[in-house]
């Protein structure tokens, strides 16, 4: 059994509304990108892709980037969230053999509305979590105004926050330039975004204040596991590199553990696009118990199956894992984390039906 815990799609009504937006450069960009990835919208094509991996392969889905906050005024983004969540809930309800759940879309340009929509998605639609991005309007996610949102999710206990990066080419690579070149903003910038998001949440004390919060970081925790020495011994010396007149830059919530210990409280996925050595490093850093199988489908060159196939191959070949470890990563961790009791039941029922 494999539950792919971070997959993207666009429900039909949401895609129609998204494609009707004509006053947003961000919307035009996703309109162009989606047109080349049919499995985002066409469920027949998506199911054809999924069939390669057998009846025990299922997905937890969310909407594809960009963040709703970037698509216009608050009234529009709130409408888009409702349409997206209603659409994902409908797909999960009609295809439980394909989808194990969905993570709600929210627009954090209005925190109160985001909390209300999150709670509606949890209580009325059965969402297993909520997807957010690494910044809102270019601002950091450790601002105190976002704390009530984190608190609202944390108190549910069995719901997770998925975190996706979101910078674009307007984030230049150098101070002297106006735009990022060669898609560096995507290849490297997104991983910096995720790493900075994690760091700001750690030093803002989110795990001290909300010890039950469950945050899943996309792309295997990005840069953090690969710079463990700097995150560990380096940040143990926080303040030694900062001049006295810049002391406000290192003022954060009082922590009771080493910074590196808080980073290991994040959950991460296996969306490494076939980079097995990088995945191995992440699993060693965060641990098997904090690693969830995920592929980031359907954004591979094949528009669907490639990253799923490569991720499974990486896990099967990884000599630091035994069969029990693989079972944990493939489905047990996410099932336990989100209390997906129905997931195993439906899978077993399908298996019994096939056998009979």
PDB file of N, CA and C in Angstrom, residues 222-308:
ATOM      1  N   UNK A 222      14.136  20.363   2.023  1.00  0.00           N
ATOM      2  CA  UNK A 222      14.944  21.312   1.253  1.00  0.00           C
ATOM      3  C   UNK A 222      16.425  21.270   1.642  1.00  0.00           C
ATOM      4  N   UNK A 223      17.007  22.404   2.018  1.00  0.00           N
ATOM      5  CA  UNK A 223      18.441  22.491   2.273  1.00  0.00           C
ATOM      6  C   UNK A 223      18.854  21.971   3.648  1.00  0.00           C
ATOM      7  N   UNK A 224      17.923  21.940   4.568  1.00  0.00           N
ATOM      8  CA  UNK A 224      18.266  21.725   5.980  1.00  0.00           C
ATOM      9  C   UNK A 224      19.076  20.454   6.227  1.00  0.00           C
ATOM     10  N   UNK A 225      18.641  19.259   5.763  1.00  0.00           N
ATOM     11  CA  UNK A 225      19.427  18.065   6.079  1.00  0.00           C
ATOM     12  C   UNK A 225      20.807  18.057   5.437  1.00  0.00           C
ATOM     13  N   UNK A 226      20.981  18.797   4.352  1.00  0.00           N
ATOM     14  CA  UNK A 226      22.245  18.795   3.627  1.00  0.00           C
ATOM     15  C   UNK A 226      23.249  19.789   4.207  1.00  0.00           C
ATOM     16  N   UNK A 227      22.784  20.616   5.130  1.00  0.00           N
ATOM     17  CA  UNK A 227      23.660  21.564   5.828  1.00  0.00           C
ATOM     18  C   UNK A 227      23.540  21.343   7.332  1.00  0.00           C
ATOM     19  N   UNK A 228      23.476  20.080   7.728  1.00  0.00           N
ATOM     20  CA  UNK A 228      23.237  19.744   9.131  1.00  0.00           C
ATOM     21  C   UNK A 228      24.318  20.280  10.050  1.00  0.00           C
ATOM     22  N   UNK A 229      25.551  20.374   9.577  1.00  0.00           N
ATOM     23  CA  UNK A 229      26.621  20.913  10.413  1.00  0.00           C
ATOM     24  C   UNK A 229      26.401  22.382  10.729  1.00  0.00           C
ATOM     25  N   UNK A 230      25.983  23.148   9.740  1.00  0.00           N
ATOM     26  CA  UNK A 230      25.726  24.565   9.967  1.00  0.00           C
ATOM     27  C   UNK A 230      24.456  24.751  10.808  1.00  0.00           C
ATOM     28  N   UNK A 231      23.444  23.921  10.545  1.00  0.00           N
ATOM     29  CA  UNK A 231      22.201  23.990  11.321  1.00  0.00           C
ATOM     30  C   UNK A 231      22.446  23.564  12.762  1.00  0.00           C
ATOM     31  N   UNK A 232      23.366  22.614  12.953  1.00  0.00           N
ATOM     32  CA  UNK A 232      23.660  22.097  14.289  1.00  0.00           C
ATOM     33  C   UNK A 232      24.670  22.952  15.027  1.00  0.00           C
ATOM     34  N   UNK A 233      25.951  22.607  14.877  1.00  0.00           N
ATOM     35  CA  UNK A 233      27.009  23.320  15.602  1.00  0.00           C
ATOM     36  C   UNK A 233      27.063  24.800  15.224  1.00  0.00           C
ATOM     37  N   UNK A 234      26.724  25.103  13.959  1.00  0.00           N
ATOM     38  CA  UNK A 234      26.752  26.508  13.537  1.00  0.00           C
ATOM     39  C   UNK A 234      25.742  27.351  14.272  1.00  0.00           C
ATOM     40  N   UNK A 235      24.490  26.873  14.352  1.00  0.00           N
ATOM     41  CA  UNK A 235      23.460  27.661  15.029  1.00  0.00           C
ATOM     42  C   UNK A 235      23.522  27.528  16.549  1.00  0.00           C
ATOM     43  N   UNK A 236      24.305  26.581  17.036  1.00  0.00           N
ATOM     44  CA  UNK A 236      24.570  26.562  18.484  1.00  0.00           C
ATOM     45  C   UNK A 236      25.343  27.809  18.907  1.00  0.00           C
ATOM     46  N   UNK A 237      25.996  28.438  17.949  1.00  0.00           N
ATOM     47  CA  UNK A 237      26.779  29.646  18.222  1.00  0.00           C
ATOM     48  C   UNK A 237      26.042  30.907  17.762  1.00  0.00           C
ATOM     49  N   UNK A 238      24.729  30.845  17.734  1.00  0.00           N
ATOM     50  CA  UNK A 238      23.942  31.993  17.296  1.00  0.00           C
ATOM     51  C   UNK A 238      24.326  33.250  18.094  1.00  0.00           C
ATOM     52  N   UNK A 239      24.625  34.313  17.373  1.00  0.00           N
ATOM     53  CA  UNK A 239      24.993  35.581  18.002  1.00  0.00           C
ATOM     54  C   UNK A 239      26.453  35.919  17.862  1.00  0.00           C
ATOM     55  N   UNK A 240      27.299  34.910  17.642  1.00  0.00           N
ATOM     56  CA  UNK A 240      28.738  35.182  17.550  1.00  0.00           C
ATOM     57  C   UNK A 240      29.111  35.897  16.260  1.00  0.00           C
ATOM     58  N   UNK A 241      28.222  35.869  15.279  1.00  0.00           N
ATOM     59  CA  UNK A 241      28.505  36.513  13.989  1.00  0.00           C
ATOM     60  C   UNK A 241      27.750  37.829  13.820  1.00  0.00           C
ATOM     61  N   UNK A 242      27.018  38.237  14.849  1.00  0.00           N
ATOM     62  CA  UNK A 242      26.136  39.404  14.734  1.00  0.00           C
ATOM     63  C   UNK A 242      26.669  40.561  15.562  1.00  0.00           C
ATOM     64  N   UNK A 243      26.889  41.730  14.940  1.00  0.00           N
ATOM     65  CA  UNK A 243      27.354  42.902  15.701  1.00  0.00           C
ATOM     66  C   UNK A 243      26.333  43.307  16.769  1.00  0.00           C
ATOM     67  N   UNK A 244      26.814  43.940  17.810  1.00  0.00           N
ATOM     68  CA  UNK A 244      25.956  44.312  18.934  1.00  0.00           C
ATOM     69  C   UNK A 244      24.812  45.229  18.508  1.00  0.00           C
ATOM     70  N   UNK A 245      25.067  46.105  17.534  1.00  0.00           N
ATOM     71  CA  UNK A 245      24.017  47.038  17.114  1.00  0.00           C
ATOM     72  C   UNK A 245      22.969  46.393  16.204  1.00  0.00           C
ATOM     73  N   UNK A 246      23.138  45.077  15.933  1.00  0.00           N
ATOM     74  CA  UNK A 246      22.160  44.335  15.148  1.00  0.00           C
ATOM     75  C   UNK A 246      21.514  43.212  15.972  1.00  0.00           C
ATOM     76  N   UNK A 247      21.522  43.391  17.271  1.00  0.00           N
ATOM     77  CA  UNK A 247      21.046  42.320  18.152  1.00  0.00           C
ATOM     78  C   UNK A 247      19.574  41.990  17.940  1.00  0.00           C
ATOM     79  N   UNK A 248      18.795  42.940  17.437  1.00  0.00           N
ATOM     80  CA  UNK A 248      17.381  42.656  17.174  1.00  0.00           C
ATOM     81  C   UNK A 248      17.211  41.571  16.115  1.00  0.00           C
ATOM     82  N   UNK A 249      18.222  41.402  15.261  1.00  0.00           N
ATOM     83  CA  UNK A 249      18.128  40.410  14.192  1.00  0.00           C
ATOM     84  C   UNK A 249      18.174  38.978  14.715  1.00  0.00           C
ATOM     85  N   UNK A 250      18.632  38.794  15.933  1.00  0.00           N
ATOM     86  CA  UNK A 250      18.723  37.435  16.477  1.00  0.00           C
ATOM     87  C   UNK A 250      17.833  37.268  17.707  1.00  0.00           C
ATOM     88  N   UNK A 251      16.949  38.220  17.906  1.00  0.00           N
ATOM     89  CA  UNK A 251      16.027  38.119  19.033  1.00  0.00           C
ATOM     90  C   UNK A 251      14.825  37.285  18.608  1.00  0.00           C
ATOM     91  N   UNK A 252      14.611  36.171  19.295  1.00  0.00           N
ATOM     92  CA  UNK A 252      13.484  35.303  18.985  1.00  0.00           C
ATOM     93  C   UNK A 252      12.831  34.785  20.237  1.00  0.00           C
ATOM     94  N   UNK A 253      11.959  33.820  20.072  1.00  0.00           N
ATOM     95  CA  UNK A 253      11.289  33.205  21.206  1.00  0.00           C
ATOM     96  C   UNK A 253      12.321  32.392  21.992  1.00  0.00           C
ATOM     97  N   UNK A 254      12.293  32.425  23.315  1.00  0.00           N
ATOM     98  CA  UNK A 254      13.282  31.655  24.086  1.00  0.00           C
ATOM     99  C   UNK A 254      13.101  30.151  23.868  1.00  0.00           C
ATOM    100  N   UNK A 255      14.152  29.499  23.376  1.00  0.00           N
ATOM    101  CA  UNK A 255      14.096  28.072  23.075  1.00  0.00           C
ATOM    102  C   UNK A 255      14.722  27.267  24.203  1.00  0.00           C
ATOM    103  N   UNK A 256      14.198  26.094  24.436  1.00  0.00           N
ATOM    104  CA  UNK A 256      14.694  25.242  25.518  1.00  0.00           C
ATOM    105  C   UNK A 256      15.528  24.072  24.997  1.00  0.00           C
ATOM    106  N   UNK A 257      15.642  23.964  23.672  1.00  0.00           N
ATOM    107  CA  UNK A 257      16.436  22.912  23.056  1.00  0.00           C
ATOM    108  C   UNK A 257      17.369  23.539  22.022  1.00  0.00           C
ATOM    109  N   UNK A 258      18.308  22.730  21.529  1.00  0.00           N
ATOM    110  CA  UNK A 258      19.177  23.188  20.446  1.00  0.00           C
ATOM    111  C   UNK A 258      18.324  23.475  19.211  1.00  0.00           C
ATOM    112  N   UNK A 259      18.689  24.458  18.395  1.00  0.00           N
ATOM    113  CA  UNK A 259      17.922  24.713  17.179  1.00  0.00           C
ATOM    114  C   UNK A 259      17.741  23.477  16.315  1.00  0.00           C
ATOM    115  N   UNK A 260      18.779  22.664  16.164  1.00  0.00           N
ATOM    116  CA  UNK A 260      18.689  21.500  15.289  1.00  0.00           C
ATOM    117  C   UNK A 260      17.610  20.520  15.760  1.00  0.00           C
ATOM    118  N   UNK A 261      17.367  20.468  17.046  1.00  0.00           N
ATOM    119  CA  UNK A 261      16.347  19.554  17.567  1.00  0.00           C
ATOM    120  C   UNK A 261      14.950  19.955  17.121  1.00  0.00           C
ATOM    121  N   UNK A 262      14.722  21.245  16.958  1.00  0.00           N
ATOM    122  CA  UNK A 262      13.407  21.699  16.489  1.00  0.00           C
ATOM    123  C   UNK A 262      13.215  21.386  15.007  1.00  0.00           C
ATOM    124  N   UNK A 263      14.278  21.506  14.227  1.00  0.00           N
ATOM    125  CA  UNK A 263      14.153  21.186  12.802  1.00  0.00           C
ATOM    126  C   UNK A 263      13.722  19.733  12.609  1.00  0.00           C
ATOM    127  N   UNK A 264      14.149  18.871  13.502  1.00  0.00           N
ATOM    128  CA  UNK A 264      13.803  17.456  13.362  1.00  0.00           C
ATOM    129  C   UNK A 264      12.359  17.160  13.761  1.00  0.00           C
ATOM    130  N   UNK A 265      11.640  18.172  14.220  1.00  0.00           N
ATOM    131  CA  UNK A 265      10.231  18.007  14.537  1.00  0.00           C
ATOM    132  C   UNK A 265       9.342  18.157  13.293  1.00  0.00           C
ATOM    133  N   UNK A 266       9.885  18.745  12.234  1.00  0.00           N
ATOM    134  CA  UNK A 266       9.136  18.817  10.985  1.00  0.00           C
ATOM    135  C   UNK A 266       8.990  17.422  10.388  1.00  0.00           C
ATOM    136  N   UNK A 267       7.917  17.213   9.667  1.00  0.00           N
ATOM    137  CA  UNK A 267       7.777  16.046   8.807  1.00  0.00           C
ATOM    138  C   UNK A 267       8.206  16.453   7.404  1.00  0.00           C
ATOM    139  N   UNK A 268       8.743  15.506   6.657  1.00  0.00           N
ATOM    140  CA  UNK A 268       9.185  15.797   5.294  1.00  0.00           C
ATOM    141  C   UNK A 268       8.689  14.710   4.357  1.00  0.00           C
ATOM    142  N   UNK A 269       8.706  15.021   3.064  1.00  0.00           N
ATOM    143  CA  UNK A 269       8.290  14.017   2.091  1.00  0.00           C
ATOM    144  C   UNK A 269       9.493  13.531   1.279  1.00  0.00           C
ATOM    145  N   UNK A 270       9.222  12.644   0.334  1.00  0.00           N
ATOM    146  CA  UNK A 270      10.287  12.049  -0.487  1.00  0.00           C
ATOM    147  C   UNK A 270      10.303  12.624  -1.888  1.00  0.00           C
ATOM    148  N   UNK A 271       9.770  13.825  -2.081  1.00  0.00           N
ATOM    149  CA  UNK A 271       9.693  14.428  -3.416  1.00  0.00           C
ATOM    150  C   UNK A 271      11.051  14.988  -3.812  1.00  0.00           C
ATOM    151  N   UNK A 272      11.958  14.092  -4.173  1.00  0.00           N
ATOM    152  CA  UNK A 272      13.308  14.466  -4.568  1.00  0.00           C
ATOM    153  C   UNK A 272      13.556  14.269  -6.055  1.00  0.00           C
ATOM    154  N   UNK A 273      12.511  13.947  -6.822  1.00  0.00           N
ATOM    155  CA  UNK A 273      12.596  13.860  -8.280  1.00  0.00           C
ATOM    156  C   UNK A 273      13.630  12.828  -8.736  1.00  0.00           C
ATOM    157  N   UNK A 274      13.787  11.762  -7.966  1.00  0.00           N
ATOM    158  CA  UNK A 274      14.703  10.705  -8.348  1.00  0.00           C
ATOM    159  C   UNK A 274      16.104  10.843  -7.800  1.00  0.00           C
ATOM    160  N   UNK A 275      16.372  11.857  -6.994  1.00  0.00           N
ATOM    161  CA  UNK A 275      17.708  12.053  -6.421  1.00  0.00           C
ATOM    162  C   UNK A 275      17.846  11.207  -5.154  1.00  0.00           C
ATOM    163  N   UNK A 276      18.191   9.951  -5.326  1.00  0.00           N
ATOM    164  CA  UNK A 276      18.206   9.000  -4.219  1.00  0.00           C
ATOM    165  C   UNK A 276      19.186   9.330  -3.118  1.00  0.00           C
ATOM    166  N   UNK A 277      20.372   9.829  -3.464  1.00  0.00           N
ATOM    167  CA  UNK A 277      21.362  10.153  -2.439  1.00  0.00           C
ATOM    168  C   UNK A 277      20.872  11.299  -1.553  1.00  0.00           C
ATOM    169  N   UNK A 278      20.235  12.305  -2.161  1.00  0.00           N
ATOM    170  CA  UNK A 278      19.686  13.407  -1.380  1.00  0.00           C
ATOM    171  C   UNK A 278      18.575  12.910  -0.466  1.00  0.00           C
ATOM    172  N   UNK A 279      17.727  12.016  -0.981  1.00  0.00           N
ATOM    173  CA  UNK A 279      16.653  11.455  -0.169  1.00  0.00           C
ATOM    174  C   UNK A 279      17.216  10.682   1.023  1.00  0.00           C
ATOM    175  N   UNK A 280      18.270   9.931   0.792  1.00  0.00           N
ATOM    176  CA  UNK A 280      18.909   9.165   1.870  1.00  0.00           C
ATOM    177  C   UNK A 280      19.361  10.105   2.992  1.00  0.00           C
ATOM    178  N   UNK A 281      19.987  11.219   2.618  1.00  0.00           N
ATOM    179  CA  UNK A 281      20.450  12.185   3.613  1.00  0.00           C
ATOM    180  C   UNK A 281      19.288  12.737   4.422  1.00  0.00           C
ATOM    181  N   UNK A 282      18.185  13.047   3.745  1.00  0.00           N
ATOM    182  CA  UNK A 282      17.015  13.591   4.438  1.00  0.00           C
ATOM    183  C   UNK A 282      16.417  12.572   5.404  1.00  0.00           C
ATOM    184  N   UNK A 283      16.316  11.327   4.972  1.00  0.00           N
ATOM    185  CA  UNK A 283      15.752  10.291   5.845  1.00  0.00           C
ATOM    186  C   UNK A 283      16.639  10.096   7.072  1.00  0.00           C
ATOM    187  N   UNK A 284      17.937  10.136   6.878  1.00  0.00           N
ATOM    188  CA  UNK A 284      18.848   9.996   8.026  1.00  0.00           C
ATOM    189  C   UNK A 284      18.711  11.168   8.990  1.00  0.00           C
ATOM    190  N   UNK A 285      18.476  12.358   8.463  1.00  0.00           N
ATOM    191  CA  UNK A 285      18.369  13.541   9.320  1.00  0.00           C
ATOM    192  C   UNK A 285      17.041  13.554  10.071  1.00  0.00           C
ATOM    193  N   UNK A 286      15.932  13.419   9.361  1.00  0.00           N
ATOM    194  CA  UNK A 286      14.621  13.552   9.987  1.00  0.00           C
ATOM    195  C   UNK A 286      14.120  12.245  10.606  1.00  0.00           C
ATOM    196  N   UNK A 287      14.633  11.114  10.138  1.00  0.00           N
ATOM    197  CA  UNK A 287      14.212   9.823  10.657  1.00  0.00           C
ATOM    198  C   UNK A 287      13.099   9.207   9.831  1.00  0.00           C
ATOM    199  N   UNK A 288      13.061   7.890   9.816  1.00  0.00           N
ATOM    200  CA  UNK A 288      12.016   7.167   9.089  1.00  0.00           C
ATOM    201  C   UNK A 288      10.638   7.587   9.585  1.00  0.00           C
ATOM    202  N   UNK A 289      10.495   7.818  10.894  1.00  0.00           N
ATOM    203  CA  UNK A 289       9.179   8.112  11.465  1.00  0.00           C
ATOM    204  C   UNK A 289       8.659   9.499  11.102  1.00  0.00           C
ATOM    205  N   UNK A 290       9.500  10.359  10.543  1.00  0.00           N
ATOM    206  CA  UNK A 290       9.060  11.691  10.128  1.00  0.00           C
ATOM    207  C   UNK A 290       9.133  11.871   8.611  1.00  0.00           C
ATOM    208  N   UNK A 291       9.163  10.774   7.877  1.00  0.00           N
ATOM    209  CA  UNK A 291       9.259  10.812   6.426  1.00  0.00           C
ATOM    210  C   UNK A 291       8.013  10.193   5.810  1.00  0.00           C
ATOM    211  N   UNK A 292       7.372  10.941   4.887  1.00  0.00           N
ATOM    212  CA  UNK A 292       6.172  10.470   4.212  1.00  0.00           C
ATOM    213  C   UNK A 292       6.458  10.316   2.721  1.00  0.00           C
ATOM    214  N   UNK A 293       5.998   9.217   2.158  1.00  0.00           N
ATOM    215  CA  UNK A 293       6.133   8.985   0.731  1.00  0.00           C
ATOM    216  C   UNK A 293       5.334  10.031  -0.042  1.00  0.00           C
ATOM    217  N   UNK A 294       5.984  10.702  -0.998  1.00  0.00           N
ATOM    218  CA  UNK A 294       5.299  11.676  -1.859  1.00  0.00           C
ATOM    219  C   UNK A 294       6.141  11.887  -3.105  1.00  0.00           C
ATOM    220  N   UNK A 295       5.467  12.184  -4.206  1.00  0.00           N
ATOM    221  CA  UNK A 295       6.154  12.254  -5.493  1.00  0.00           C
ATOM    222  C   UNK A 295       6.117  13.622  -6.159  1.00  0.00           C
ATOM    223  N   UNK A 296       5.174  14.489  -5.792  1.00  0.00           N
ATOM    224  CA  UNK A 296       4.989  15.788  -6.445  1.00  0.00           C
ATOM    225  C   UNK A 296       4.401  15.640  -7.847  1.00  0.00           C
ATOM    226  N   UNK A 297       3.795  14.498  -8.140  1.00  0.00           N
ATOM    227  CA  UNK A 297       3.156  14.326  -9.437  1.00  0.00           C
ATOM    228  C   UNK A 297       2.098  15.403  -9.657  1.00  0.00           C
ATOM    229  N   UNK A 298       1.834  15.855 -10.886  1.00  0.00           N
ATOM    230  CA  UNK A 298       2.298  15.319 -12.178  1.00  0.00           C
ATOM    231  C   UNK A 298       3.277  16.234 -12.905  1.00  0.00           C
ATOM    232  N   UNK A 299       4.258  16.814 -12.231  1.00  0.00           N
ATOM    233  CA  UNK A 299       5.121  17.808 -12.855  1.00  0.00           C
ATOM    234  C   UNK A 299       6.442  17.246 -13.376  1.00  0.00           C
ATOM    235  N   UNK A 300       6.519  15.943 -13.601  1.00  0.00           N
ATOM    236  CA  UNK A 300       7.726  15.354 -14.163  1.00  0.00           C
ATOM    237  C   UNK A 300       7.701  15.498 -15.691  1.00  0.00           C
ATOM    238  N   UNK A 301       8.809  15.223 -16.364  1.00  0.00           N
ATOM    239  CA  UNK A 301       8.839  15.361 -17.828  1.00  0.00           C
ATOM    240  C   UNK A 301       7.809  14.499 -18.557  1.00  0.00           C
ATOM    241  N   UNK A 302       7.377  13.399 -17.926  1.00  0.00           N
ATOM    242  CA  UNK A 302       6.354  12.546 -18.539  1.00  0.00           C
ATOM    243  C   UNK A 302       4.940  13.028 -18.229  1.00  0.00           C
ATOM    244  N   UNK A 303       4.817  14.074 -17.419  1.00  0.00           N
ATOM    245  CA  UNK A 303       3.526  14.657 -17.037  1.00  0.00           C
ATOM    246  C   UNK A 303       2.677  13.710 -16.195  1.00  0.00           C
ATOM    247  N   UNK A 304       3.325  12.968 -15.307  1.00  0.00           N
ATOM    248  CA  UNK A 304       2.532  12.136 -14.414  1.00  0.00           C
ATOM    249  C   UNK A 304       3.269  11.011 -13.727  1.00  0.00           C
ATOM    250  N   UNK A 305       3.727   9.996 -14.464  1.00  0.00           N
ATOM    251  CA  UNK A 305       4.252   8.810 -13.782  1.00  0.00           C
ATOM    252  C   UNK A 305       5.723   8.865 -13.395  1.00  0.00           C
ATOM    253  N   UNK A 306       6.492   9.752 -14.012  1.00  0.00           N
ATOM    254  CA  UNK A 306       7.942   9.701 -13.866  1.00  0.00           C
ATOM    255  C   UNK A 306       8.442   9.835 -12.442  1.00  0.00           C
ATOM    256  N   UNK A 307       7.992  10.882 -11.739  1.00  0.00           N
ATOM    257  CA  UNK A 307       8.474  11.086 -10.369  1.00  0.00           C
ATOM    258  C   UNK A 307       7.959  10.001  -9.425  1.00  0.00           C
ATOM    259  N   UNK A 308       6.760   9.499  -9.665  1.00  0.00           N
ATOM    260  CA  UNK A 308       6.249   8.404  -8.826  1.00  0.00           C
ATOM    261  C   UNK A 308       7.151   7.185  -8.983  1.00  0.00           C
TER     262      UNK A 308
END
